[in-house]
Coordinates of C-alpha atoms and ligand atoms in Angstrom, one line a residue:
M13 CA 0.0 0.0 0.0
K14 CA 1.3 3.4 -0.9
K15 CA 1.7 5.8 2.0
L16 CA 0.8 9.5 1.7
N17 CA 4.5 10.4 2.0
Q18 CA 5.2 8.7 -1.3
Y19 CA 3.0 11.2 -3.0
L20 CA 4.7 14.2 -1.3
D21 CA 7.6 15.9 -3.1
I22 CA 9.0 18.5 -0.7
A23 CA 11.7 20.9 -1.9
P24 CA 15.0 20.5 0.0
E25 CA 14.9 24.1 1.5
V26 CA 11.4 23.4 2.8
Q27 CA 12.3 20.0 4.1
E28 CA 15.3 21.4 6.0
A29 CA 13.2 24.2 7.6
L30 CA 10.5 21.7 8.7
K31 CA 13.1 19.4 10.2
A32 CA 14.6 22.3 12.1
K33 CA 11.1 23.5 13.2
K34 CA 11.7 26.8 11.4
P35 CA 8.8 28.9 10.2
V36 CA 7.4 27.9 6.8
V37 CA 4.5 29.5 4.9
A38 CA 2.5 27.6 2.3
L39 CA 1.1 29.4 -0.8
E40 CA -1.5 28.3 -3.2
S41 CA -1.2 28.1 -7.0
T42 CA -4.8 28.6 -8.3
I43 CA -4.2 32.3 -7.7
L44 CA -1.3 32.0 -10.2
S45 CA -2.9 29.8 -12.9
H46 CA -6.5 31.0 -12.7
G47 CA -6.5 34.1 -10.6
L48 CA -3.9 36.3 -12.3
P49 CA -3.0 36.7 -16.0
Y50 CA 0.1 35.1 -17.6
P51 CA 2.9 36.3 -17.9
E52 CA 2.4 39.1 -15.3
N53 CA 1.8 36.4 -12.7
L54 CA 5.5 35.3 -13.0
D55 CA 6.7 38.3 -11.2
F56 CA 4.0 38.0 -8.5
A57 CA 4.8 34.3 -7.9
K58 CA 8.4 35.2 -7.2
K59 CA 7.8 38.4 -5.3
I60 CA 5.3 36.8 -2.8
E61 CA 7.9 34.2 -2.0
D62 CA 10.6 36.9 -1.5
I63 CA 8.2 38.7 1.0
I64 CA 7.9 35.6 3.0
R65 CA 11.7 35.2 3.1
E66 CA 12.1 38.8 4.2
G67 CA 9.6 38.1 6.9
G68 CA 11.9 35.3 8.2
A69 CA 10.0 32.3 6.9
V70 CA 10.5 29.8 4.1
P71 CA 7.9 29.9 1.3
A72 CA 6.3 26.7 0.0
T73 CA 4.2 27.2 -3.1
T74 CA 2.1 24.0 -3.7
A75 CA 1.0 22.4 -6.9
I76 CA 0.4 18.9 -8.4
M77 CA 2.9 17.8 -11.0
N78 CA 3.9 14.4 -12.4
G79 CA 1.7 12.5 -9.9
K80 CA 3.2 14.3 -6.9
L81 CA 2.0 16.8 -4.3
K82 CA 4.7 19.5 -4.7
V83 CA 5.6 21.5 -1.6
G84 CA 8.0 24.3 -2.7
L85 CA 8.6 24.9 -6.4
S86 CA 11.8 25.5 -8.4
A87 CA 11.8 28.6 -10.7
A88 CA 11.0 26.3 -13.7
E89 CA 8.1 24.7 -11.9
R90 CA 6.8 28.1 -10.9
E91 CA 6.8 29.1 -14.5
R92 CA 5.0 25.9 -15.5
I93 CA 2.2 26.6 -13.1
C94 CA 1.9 30.3 -14.0
N95 CA 1.1 29.4 -17.6
P96 CA -2.5 28.3 -17.5
E97 CA -2.2 26.1 -20.6
G98 CA -3.1 22.6 -19.6
V99 CA -3.2 23.4 -15.9
I100 CA -6.3 22.3 -14.1
K101 CA -7.8 23.9 -11.0
V102 CA -7.6 21.3 -8.3
S103 CA -9.9 21.4 -5.3
R104 CA -10.3 18.4 -2.9
R105 CA -12.5 16.3 -5.2
D106 CA -10.0 16.7 -8.1
V107 CA -6.8 15.6 -6.2
A108 CA -7.1 11.9 -6.9
V109 CA -7.8 12.3 -10.6
C110 CA -5.0 14.8 -11.0
I111 CA -2.5 12.5 -9.2
A112 CA -3.5 9.3 -10.9
T113 CA -3.6 10.7 -14.4
G114 CA -0.3 12.6 -14.0
R115 CA -1.9 16.0 -14.9
T116 CA -0.6 19.3 -13.8
G117 CA -2.8 20.9 -11.2
A118 CA -3.0 24.3 -9.5
T119 CA -4.1 24.0 -5.9
T120 CA -7.1 25.9 -4.4
V121 CA -7.2 26.9 -0.8
A122 CA -8.7 23.5 0.1
T123 CA -6.0 21.5 -1.7
T124 CA -3.2 23.7 -0.4
M125 CA -4.4 23.1 3.1
I126 CA -4.4 19.3 2.5
I127 CA -0.9 19.4 1.1
A128 CA 0.4 21.8 3.8
A129 CA -1.1 19.7 6.6
A130 CA 0.4 16.5 5.1
A131 CA 3.8 18.2 5.0
G132 CA 3.6 19.6 8.5
I133 CA 3.1 23.2 7.6
R134 CA 0.8 25.2 9.9
V135 CA 0.5 28.5 8.2
F136 CA -0.7 29.4 4.7
A137 CA -1.2 32.8 3.0
T138 CA -3.8 33.3 0.2
G139 CA -5.7 36.1 -1.4
G140 CA -9.3 35.3 -0.6
I141 CA -11.0 32.1 0.4
G142 CA -13.9 30.5 -1.5
G143 CA -17.2 30.5 0.3
V144 CA -21.0 30.3 -0.1
H145 CA -21.9 31.8 -3.5
R146 CA -24.7 34.3 -3.7
G147 CA -27.9 32.2 -4.2
G148 CA -26.0 29.3 -2.7
E149 CA -29.0 28.4 -0.5
V150 CA -30.6 27.3 -3.8
T151 CA -27.7 26.3 -6.1
M152 CA -25.7 24.7 -3.2
D153 CA -22.6 26.2 -4.7
I154 CA -20.4 26.3 -1.6
S155 CA -16.7 26.2 -2.0
A156 CA -14.9 23.0 -0.7
D157 CA -12.6 25.5 1.0
L158 CA -15.1 25.8 3.8
Q159 CA -15.2 22.1 4.6
E160 CA -11.4 22.0 4.5
L161 CA -11.3 24.9 7.0
A162 CA -13.6 22.8 9.2
H163 CA -11.3 19.8 9.2
T164 CA -7.7 20.6 8.4
P165 CA -5.3 22.1 10.9
V166 CA -3.7 25.0 9.1
A167 CA -3.9 28.7 9.9
V168 CA -5.1 30.5 6.8
V169 CA -4.3 34.2 6.3
C170 CA -6.7 35.9 3.8
A171 CA -8.1 39.3 2.9
G172 CA -11.5 37.9 3.7
A173 CA -13.8 36.7 1.0
K174 CA -14.7 38.4 -2.3
Q175 CA -17.9 40.3 -2.5
I176 CA -18.8 37.9 -5.4
L177 CA -19.8 35.6 -2.5
D178 CA -22.5 35.7 0.1
I179 CA -20.2 36.8 3.0
G180 CA -22.9 36.6 5.7
R181 CA -23.7 33.0 4.8
T182 CA -20.0 32.1 4.4
L183 CA -19.5 33.3 8.0
E184 CA -22.6 31.4 9.2
Y185 CA -21.2 28.2 7.6
L186 CA -17.8 28.7 9.3
E187 CA -19.5 29.2 12.7
T188 CA -21.5 26.0 12.3
M189 CA -18.3 24.2 11.3
G190 CA -16.5 25.6 14.4
V191 CA -13.8 27.6 12.6
P192 CA -12.5 30.6 14.6
V193 CA -12.5 33.7 12.4
L194 CA -10.0 36.2 13.7
G195 CA -9.3 39.7 12.4
Y196 CA -5.7 40.9 12.3
R197 CA -6.1 44.3 14.0
T198 CA -9.7 44.6 12.9
S199 CA -13.1 43.7 14.2
S200 CA -14.6 43.7 10.7
F201 CA -14.3 40.6 8.4
P202 CA -12.7 42.1 5.3
A203 CA -14.1 41.8 1.8
F204 CA -11.0 41.3 -0.3
Y205 CA -10.7 44.7 -2.2
C206 CA -12.5 46.4 0.7
R207 CA -11.4 46.6 4.3
E208 CA -14.9 46.0 5.7
S209 CA -17.7 43.6 4.6
G210 CA -20.3 44.8 7.1
H211 CA -19.8 41.5 9.0
Q212 CA -17.8 41.1 12.2
V213 CA -15.0 38.6 13.1
D214 CA -15.2 36.5 16.2
Y215 CA -12.1 38.1 17.7
N216 CA -9.9 41.1 17.0
A217 CA -6.3 39.8 17.4
K218 CA -3.7 42.4 18.4
D219 CA -0.5 40.8 17.2
Y220 CA 1.2 37.7 15.7
K221 CA 1.9 36.2 19.1
E222 CA -1.7 36.3 20.1
I223 CA -2.7 34.6 16.9
A224 CA 0.0 31.9 17.4
E225 CA -1.3 31.3 20.9
I226 CA -4.8 30.8 19.6
M227 CA -3.6 28.3 17.0
H228 CA -1.6 26.5 19.7
A229 CA -4.5 26.3 22.1
K230 CA -6.9 25.1 19.5
W231 CA -4.7 22.3 18.3
T232 CA -3.4 21.3 21.7
L233 CA -7.1 21.0 22.8
G234 CA -7.5 18.5 20.0
L235 CA -10.0 20.7 18.1
E236 CA -9.6 19.8 14.5
G237 CA -9.7 22.3 11.6
A238 CA -8.3 25.7 10.7
V239 CA -7.9 29.1 12.3
L240 CA -8.9 31.7 9.7
I241 CA -7.3 35.2 9.9
G242 CA -8.8 38.1 8.0
N243 CA -6.2 40.7 7.2
P244 CA -7.6 43.8 5.5
I245 CA -6.1 45.3 2.4
P246 CA -4.0 48.4 3.1
E247 CA -6.1 51.5 3.1
E248 CA -4.4 53.1 0.1
S249 CA -5.2 50.2 -2.2
A250 CA -8.7 49.5 -1.1
L251 CA -11.6 49.9 -3.6
D252 CA -15.0 51.4 -3.1
F253 CA -17.5 48.8 -1.7
D254 CA -20.6 50.2 -3.5
A255 CA -18.9 50.6 -6.9
M256 CA -17.6 47.0 -6.6
E257 CA -21.1 45.8 -5.7
R258 CA -22.4 47.2 -9.0
V259 CA -19.6 45.5 -11.0
I260 CA -20.2 42.2 -9.3
E261 CA -24.0 42.3 -9.9
G262 CA -23.2 42.8 -13.6
A263 CA -20.7 39.9 -13.6
I264 CA -23.2 37.5 -11.9
E265 CA -25.9 38.4 -14.3
K266 CA -23.6 37.6 -17.2
A267 CA -22.5 34.3 -15.6
N268 CA -26.2 33.3 -15.2
A269 CA -27.0 34.3 -18.8
Q270 CA -24.1 32.2 -20.1
G271 CA -24.9 29.3 -17.8
V272 CA -21.5 29.4 -16.1
H273 CA -21.5 27.4 -12.9
G274 CA -19.5 24.9 -10.8
K275 CA -15.7 25.3 -10.7
K276 CA -15.7 27.7 -13.6
L277 CA -17.8 30.3 -11.8
T278 CA -15.1 31.8 -9.5
P279 CA -12.5 32.3 -12.3
F280 CA -15.2 33.7 -14.6
L281 CA -16.4 36.3 -12.1
L282 CA -12.8 37.3 -11.2
K283 CA -12.0 37.8 -14.9
E284 CA -15.1 39.9 -15.5
I285 CA -14.4 42.1 -12.5
K286 CA -10.8 42.7 -13.7
E287 CA -12.1 43.7 -17.2
V288 CA -14.7 46.0 -15.9
T289 CA -12.4 47.7 -13.4
E290 CA -9.7 48.1 -16.0
G291 CA -6.9 46.6 -14.0
E292 CA -7.5 48.7 -10.9
S293 CA -8.7 45.5 -9.1
Y294 CA -5.6 43.7 -10.4
E295 CA -3.2 46.0 -8.6
S296 CA -5.2 45.8 -5.4
N297 CA -5.2 42.0 -5.7
L298 CA -1.4 42.0 -5.8
V299 CA -1.1 44.3 -2.8
L300 CA -3.5 42.4 -0.6
A301 CA -1.7 39.1 -1.4
Y302 CA 1.7 40.5 -0.5
N303 CA 0.2 42.0 2.7
N304 CA -1.1 38.5 3.6
A305 CA 2.3 36.9 2.9
E306 CA 4.0 39.4 5.3
V307 CA 1.5 38.7 8.1
A308 CA 1.6 34.9 7.5
A309 CA 5.4 35.0 7.9
G310 CA 5.0 36.9 11.2
I311 CA 2.5 34.4 12.5
A312 CA 4.7 31.4 11.4
K313 CA 7.6 32.9 13.3
A314 CA 5.5 33.5 16.4
Y315 CA 4.1 30.0 16.2
A316 CA 7.6 28.4 15.7
E317 CA 8.6 30.0 19.1
L318 CA 5.7 28.2 20.8
I319 CA 6.4 24.7 19.7
Ligands
PSU415 N1 -10.8 34.0 -4.5 C1 -10.1 34.9 -5.2 N2 -9.2 34.5 -6.1 C2 -8.9 33.2 -6.3 C3 -9.7 32.2 -5.6 C4 -10.7 32.7 -4.7 O1 -10.3 36.1 -5.0 O2 -8.1 32.9 -7.2 C5 -9.4 30.8 -5.8 C6 -8.8 30.1 -4.6 O3 -7.8 29.2 -5.0 C7 -10.0 29.4 -3.9 C8 -10.8 29.0 -5.1 O4 -9.6 28.4 -3.1 O5 -10.7 30.1 -6.0 C9 -12.2 28.7 -4.8 O6 -12.8 28.1 -5.9 P1 -14.3 27.4 -5.7 O7 -15.2 28.5 -5.4 O8 -14.5 26.7 -7.0 O9 -14.1 26.4 -4.6
MN416 MN1 -18.1 26.1 -6.4

């Protein structure tokens, strides 16, 4: 019988850091292949790793390649995953097919959590998590990210969830599933491009140490699942909530008219928003992801001091 370890391919730098219990931060790759345009995403993929290094942690971008769960990519592998040609978006249900058929896969938040946990990485930085889609109470389009947050022990630093989602229901779902939702120096759950969603977090955490202590307490107590940290986009890069609302309503109408649903819906809406906001949202997207990487590195360092 094959063990999980036989599917893991951990880069030497990451392996060494894990062995020495040094801070490591996982990064997803769907944001590369399906979230940001090629070839501009190449710069982003490198810069976000540099920010984690500057923050005193080792970056581990995840992907699926040649039947392996990759933890930490070489420059050539990063390039491969940035070019969307032939790269499939892999959430939990797609992992087995991707592995068994030897396809190249970009990992969503859910899959990155699975890989991070398998490798022993406790902190992960992303842009925004998936959630309950608007109308999800009828369509049942609820991202697998939420179930993963319920069960897999990784701290996920995000800029909240996009306004394309039903943020209120997303938070209700997380509450039901027992996921602590923290704000990093905010009491409002952020809405990706906007610092406030109109919904509150469970707890406003004052610093990295406090977040690390919450993670430590949760997992020492044997409570399974994630700790979610909402880190608002820097003020100067934030977009106007009401203007975004109008753009998103238009994008959702277009998706409905074209019958776009399932795993294609999130990338479709993101692309529409980018086109309508003429790249303004693109710049903000980069800034918030870098900001999350910096905070994740700080949390990983604080956590490493506790264990
Ligand atoms: N939200 C964004 N940008 C993204 C995603 C979400 O603002 O690129 C990606 C993440 O990888 C997330 C996934 O895990 O989309 C969720 O997709 P779905 O709703 O199909 O689960
Ligand atoms: Mn979905």
